[in-house]
Structure formats: C-alpha cells, structure tokens
PDB file of N, CA and C in Angstrom:
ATOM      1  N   UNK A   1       4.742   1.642   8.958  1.00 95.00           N
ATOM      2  CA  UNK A   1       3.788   2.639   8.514  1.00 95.00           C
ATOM      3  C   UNK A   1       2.667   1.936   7.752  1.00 95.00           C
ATOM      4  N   UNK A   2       1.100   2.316   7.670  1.00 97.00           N
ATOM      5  CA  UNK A   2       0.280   1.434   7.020  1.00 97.00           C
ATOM      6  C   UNK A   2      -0.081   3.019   6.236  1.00 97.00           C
ATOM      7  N   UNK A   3      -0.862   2.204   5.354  1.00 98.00           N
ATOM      8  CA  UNK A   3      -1.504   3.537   3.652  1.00 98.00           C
ATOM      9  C   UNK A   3      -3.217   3.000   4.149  1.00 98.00           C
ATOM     10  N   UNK A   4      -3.945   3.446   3.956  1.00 98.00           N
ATOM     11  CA  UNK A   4      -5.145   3.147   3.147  1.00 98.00           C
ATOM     12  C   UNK A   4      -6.085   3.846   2.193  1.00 98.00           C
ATOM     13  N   UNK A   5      -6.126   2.590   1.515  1.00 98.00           N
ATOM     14  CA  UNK A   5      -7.300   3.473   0.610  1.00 98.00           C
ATOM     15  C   UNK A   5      -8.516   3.976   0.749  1.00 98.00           C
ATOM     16  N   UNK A   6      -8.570   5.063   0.062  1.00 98.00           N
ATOM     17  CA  UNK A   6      -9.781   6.030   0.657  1.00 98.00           C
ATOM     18  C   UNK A   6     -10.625   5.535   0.125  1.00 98.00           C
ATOM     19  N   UNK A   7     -10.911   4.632  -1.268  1.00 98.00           N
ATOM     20  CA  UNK A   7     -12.091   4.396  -1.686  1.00 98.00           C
ATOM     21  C   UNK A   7     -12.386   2.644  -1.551  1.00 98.00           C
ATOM     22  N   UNK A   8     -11.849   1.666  -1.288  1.00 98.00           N
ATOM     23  CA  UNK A   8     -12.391   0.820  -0.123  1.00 98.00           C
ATOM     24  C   UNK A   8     -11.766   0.196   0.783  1.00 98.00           C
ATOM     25  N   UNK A   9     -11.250   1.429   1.903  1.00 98.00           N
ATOM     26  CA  UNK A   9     -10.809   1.028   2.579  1.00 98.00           C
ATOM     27  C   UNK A   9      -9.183   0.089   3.156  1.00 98.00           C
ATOM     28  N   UNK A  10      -8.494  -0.745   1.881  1.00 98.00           N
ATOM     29  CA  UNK A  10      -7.845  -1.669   2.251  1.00 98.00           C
ATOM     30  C   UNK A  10      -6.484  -0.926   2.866  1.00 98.00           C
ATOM     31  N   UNK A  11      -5.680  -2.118   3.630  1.00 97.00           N
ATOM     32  CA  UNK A  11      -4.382  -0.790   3.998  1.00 97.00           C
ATOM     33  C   UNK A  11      -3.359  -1.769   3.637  1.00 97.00           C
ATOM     34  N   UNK A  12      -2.714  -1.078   3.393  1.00 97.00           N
ATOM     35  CA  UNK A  12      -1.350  -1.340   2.949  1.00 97.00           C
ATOM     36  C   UNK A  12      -0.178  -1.305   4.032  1.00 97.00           C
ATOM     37  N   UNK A  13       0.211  -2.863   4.812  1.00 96.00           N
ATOM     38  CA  UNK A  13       1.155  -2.052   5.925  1.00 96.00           C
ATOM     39  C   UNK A  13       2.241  -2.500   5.842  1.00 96.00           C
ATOM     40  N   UNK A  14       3.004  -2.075   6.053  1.00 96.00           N
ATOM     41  CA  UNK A  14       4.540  -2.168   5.170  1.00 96.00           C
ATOM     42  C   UNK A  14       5.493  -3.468   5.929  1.00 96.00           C
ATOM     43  N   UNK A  15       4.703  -3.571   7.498  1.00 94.00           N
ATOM     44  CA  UNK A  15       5.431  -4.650   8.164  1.00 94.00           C
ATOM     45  C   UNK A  15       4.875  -6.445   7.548  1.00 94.00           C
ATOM     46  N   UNK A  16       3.924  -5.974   7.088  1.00 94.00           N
ATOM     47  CA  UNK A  16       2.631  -7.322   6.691  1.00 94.00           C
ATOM     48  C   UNK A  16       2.690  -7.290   5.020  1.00 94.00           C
ATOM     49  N   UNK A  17       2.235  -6.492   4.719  1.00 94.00           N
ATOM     50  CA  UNK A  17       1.479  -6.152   3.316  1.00 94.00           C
ATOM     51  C   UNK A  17       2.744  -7.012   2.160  1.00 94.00           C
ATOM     52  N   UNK A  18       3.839  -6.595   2.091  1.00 93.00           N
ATOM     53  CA  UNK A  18       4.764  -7.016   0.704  1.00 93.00           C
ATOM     54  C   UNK A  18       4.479  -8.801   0.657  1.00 93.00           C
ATOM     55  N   UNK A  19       4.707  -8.996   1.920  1.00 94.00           N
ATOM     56  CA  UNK A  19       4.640 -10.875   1.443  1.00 94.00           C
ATOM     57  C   UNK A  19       3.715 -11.274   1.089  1.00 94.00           C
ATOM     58  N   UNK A  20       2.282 -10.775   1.551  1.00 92.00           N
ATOM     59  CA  UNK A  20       0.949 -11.030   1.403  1.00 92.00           C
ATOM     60  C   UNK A  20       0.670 -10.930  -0.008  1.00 92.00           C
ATOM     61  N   UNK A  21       1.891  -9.800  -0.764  1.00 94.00           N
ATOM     62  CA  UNK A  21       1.171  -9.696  -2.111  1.00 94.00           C
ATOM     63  C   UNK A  21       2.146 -10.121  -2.841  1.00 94.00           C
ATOM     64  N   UNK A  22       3.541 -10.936  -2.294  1.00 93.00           N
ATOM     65  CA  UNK A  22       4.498 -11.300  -3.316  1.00 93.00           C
ATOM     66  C   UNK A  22       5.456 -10.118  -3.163  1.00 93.00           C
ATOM     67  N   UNK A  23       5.730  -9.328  -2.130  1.00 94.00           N
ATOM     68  CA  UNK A  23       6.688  -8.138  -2.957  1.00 94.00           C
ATOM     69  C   UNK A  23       7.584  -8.906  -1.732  1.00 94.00           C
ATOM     70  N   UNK A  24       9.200  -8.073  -1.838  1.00 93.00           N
ATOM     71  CA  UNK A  24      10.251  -8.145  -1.098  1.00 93.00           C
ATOM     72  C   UNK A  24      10.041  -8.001   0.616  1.00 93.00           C
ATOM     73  N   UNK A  25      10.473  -8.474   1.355  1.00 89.00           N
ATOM     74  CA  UNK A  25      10.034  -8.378   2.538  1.00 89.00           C
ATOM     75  C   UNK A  25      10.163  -6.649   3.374  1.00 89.00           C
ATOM     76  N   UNK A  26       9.799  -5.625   3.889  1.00 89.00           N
ATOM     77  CA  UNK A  26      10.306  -4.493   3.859  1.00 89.00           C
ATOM     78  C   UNK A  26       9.985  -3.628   2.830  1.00 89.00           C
ATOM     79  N   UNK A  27       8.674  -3.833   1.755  1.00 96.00           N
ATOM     80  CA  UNK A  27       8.721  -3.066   0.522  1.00 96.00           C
ATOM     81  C   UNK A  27       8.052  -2.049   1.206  1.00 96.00           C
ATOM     82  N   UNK A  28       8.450  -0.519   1.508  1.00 97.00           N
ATOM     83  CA  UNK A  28       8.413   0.247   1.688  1.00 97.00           C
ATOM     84  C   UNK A  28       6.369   0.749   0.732  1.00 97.00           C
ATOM     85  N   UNK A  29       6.324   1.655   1.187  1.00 97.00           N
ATOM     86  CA  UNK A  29       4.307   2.020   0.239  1.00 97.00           C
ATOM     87  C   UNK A  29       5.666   2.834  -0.953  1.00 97.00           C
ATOM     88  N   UNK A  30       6.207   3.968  -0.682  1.00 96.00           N
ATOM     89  CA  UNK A  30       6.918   4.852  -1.290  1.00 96.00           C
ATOM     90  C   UNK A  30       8.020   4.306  -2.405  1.00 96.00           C
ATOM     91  N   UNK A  31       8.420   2.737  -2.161  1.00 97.00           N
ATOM     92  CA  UNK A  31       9.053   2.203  -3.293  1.00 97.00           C
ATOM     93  C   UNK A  31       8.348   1.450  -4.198  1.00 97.00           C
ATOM     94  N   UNK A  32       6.693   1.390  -3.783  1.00 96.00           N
ATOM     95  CA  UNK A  32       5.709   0.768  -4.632  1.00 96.00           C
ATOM     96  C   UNK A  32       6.195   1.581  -5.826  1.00 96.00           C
ATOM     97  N   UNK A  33       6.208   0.422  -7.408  1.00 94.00           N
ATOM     98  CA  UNK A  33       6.356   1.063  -8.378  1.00 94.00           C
ATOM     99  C   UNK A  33       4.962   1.912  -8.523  1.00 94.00           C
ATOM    100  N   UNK A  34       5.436   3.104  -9.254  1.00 94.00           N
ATOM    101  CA  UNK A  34       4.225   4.252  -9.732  1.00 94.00           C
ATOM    102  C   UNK A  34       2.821   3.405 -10.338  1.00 94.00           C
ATOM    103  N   UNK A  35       3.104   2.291 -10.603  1.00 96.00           N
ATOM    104  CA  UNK A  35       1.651   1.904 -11.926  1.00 96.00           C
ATOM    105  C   UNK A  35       1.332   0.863 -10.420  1.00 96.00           C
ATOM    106  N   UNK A  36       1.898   0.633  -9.671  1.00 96.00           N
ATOM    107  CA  UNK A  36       0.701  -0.027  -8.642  1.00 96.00           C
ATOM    108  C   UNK A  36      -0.549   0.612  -8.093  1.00 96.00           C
ATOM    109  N   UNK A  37      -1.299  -0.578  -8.265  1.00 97.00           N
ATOM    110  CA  UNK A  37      -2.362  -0.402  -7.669  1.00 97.00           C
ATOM    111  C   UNK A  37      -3.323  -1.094  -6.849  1.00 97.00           C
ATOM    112  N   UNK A  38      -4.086  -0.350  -5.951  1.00 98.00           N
ATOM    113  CA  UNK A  38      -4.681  -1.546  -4.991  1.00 98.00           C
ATOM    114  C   UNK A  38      -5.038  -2.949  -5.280  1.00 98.00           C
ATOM    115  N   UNK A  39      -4.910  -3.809  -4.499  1.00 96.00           N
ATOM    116  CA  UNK A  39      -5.103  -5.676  -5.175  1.00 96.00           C
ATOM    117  C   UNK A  39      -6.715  -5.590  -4.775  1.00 96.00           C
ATOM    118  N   UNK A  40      -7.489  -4.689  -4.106  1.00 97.00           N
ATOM    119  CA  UNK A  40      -9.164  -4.584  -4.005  1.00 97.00           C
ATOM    120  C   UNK A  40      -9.971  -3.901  -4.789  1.00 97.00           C
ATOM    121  N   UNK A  41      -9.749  -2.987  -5.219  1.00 98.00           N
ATOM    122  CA  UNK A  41      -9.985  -1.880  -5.920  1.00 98.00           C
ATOM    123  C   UNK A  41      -9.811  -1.444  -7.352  1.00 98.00           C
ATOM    124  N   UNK A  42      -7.933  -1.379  -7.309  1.00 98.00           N
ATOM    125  CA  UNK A  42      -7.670  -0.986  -8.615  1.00 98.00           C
ATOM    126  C   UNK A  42      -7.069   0.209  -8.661  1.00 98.00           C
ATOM    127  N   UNK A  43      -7.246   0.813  -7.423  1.00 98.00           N
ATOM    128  CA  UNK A  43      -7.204   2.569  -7.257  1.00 98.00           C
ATOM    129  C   UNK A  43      -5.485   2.781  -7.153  1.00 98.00           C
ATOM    130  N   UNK A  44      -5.239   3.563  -7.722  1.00 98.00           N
ATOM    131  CA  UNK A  44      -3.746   4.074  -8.116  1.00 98.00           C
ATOM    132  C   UNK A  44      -2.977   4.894  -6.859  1.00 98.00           C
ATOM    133  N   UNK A  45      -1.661   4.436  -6.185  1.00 98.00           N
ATOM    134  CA  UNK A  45      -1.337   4.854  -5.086  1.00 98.00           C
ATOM    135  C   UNK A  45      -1.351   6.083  -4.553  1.00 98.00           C
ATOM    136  N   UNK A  46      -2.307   7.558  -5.714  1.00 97.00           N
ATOM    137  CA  UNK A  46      -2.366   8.445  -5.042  1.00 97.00           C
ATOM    138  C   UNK A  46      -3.431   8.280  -4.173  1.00 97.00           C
ATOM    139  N   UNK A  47      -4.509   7.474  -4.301  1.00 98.00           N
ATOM    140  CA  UNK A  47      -5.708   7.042  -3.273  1.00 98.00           C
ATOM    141  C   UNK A  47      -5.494   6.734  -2.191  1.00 98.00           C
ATOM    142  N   UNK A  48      -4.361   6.603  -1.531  1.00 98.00           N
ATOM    143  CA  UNK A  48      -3.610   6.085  -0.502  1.00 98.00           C
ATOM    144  C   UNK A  48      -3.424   7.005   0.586  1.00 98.00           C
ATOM    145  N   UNK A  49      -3.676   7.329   1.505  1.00 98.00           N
ATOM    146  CA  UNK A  49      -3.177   8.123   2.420  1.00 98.00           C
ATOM    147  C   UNK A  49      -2.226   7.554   3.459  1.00 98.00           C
ATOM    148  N   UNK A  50      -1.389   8.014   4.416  1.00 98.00           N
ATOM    149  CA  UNK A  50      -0.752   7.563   5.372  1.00 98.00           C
ATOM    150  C   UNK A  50      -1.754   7.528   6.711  1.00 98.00           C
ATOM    151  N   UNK A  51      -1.863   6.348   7.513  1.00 94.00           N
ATOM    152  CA  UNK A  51      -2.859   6.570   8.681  1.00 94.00           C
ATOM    153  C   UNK A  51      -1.806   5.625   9.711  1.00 94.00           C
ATOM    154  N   UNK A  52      -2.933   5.419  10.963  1.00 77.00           N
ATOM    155  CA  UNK A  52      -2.091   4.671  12.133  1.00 77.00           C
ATOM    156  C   UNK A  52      -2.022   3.483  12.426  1.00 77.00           C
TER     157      UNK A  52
END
C-alpha cells in the first residue's frame, strides 16, 4: 500500500519506504508511531492519504 502527502507530494510505500528511512522492514503507514512525520515536509500522518 503507498500514503501520500497532500501537501508535497512524497509517498510513503510500505514495500520501499521503512528501509529508506531506517524503520523495520514491513513497517506498515498504520504502525507509523502517531508523532511521525513526513522526512520532506514535516506534515503529520493525518496529511497522508491512501493512493495507488
């Protein structure tokens, strides 16, 4: 599943994204702890939508 942010764009995809940023391999968007936030932006994971 990938997220992106609505305000620039970046996505978050759950097959790619955790190693890229240091997290567990498989880190789910939904087990992102609550105080994460985009590594572009800053924007807090309600900015996030689910896309394709």
């Amino acid at each position: 599943m990938k997220y992106v942010c609505e305000l620039c764009g970046y996505i978050y995809d759950e097959a790619t994204s955790p190693l890229e940023l240091g997290l567990p391999e498989g880190t789910k968007f939904e087990d992102l702890p609550d105080d994460w936030v985009c590594p572009l932006c800053g924007a807090g994971k309600d900015e996030f939508q689910p896309t394709k």
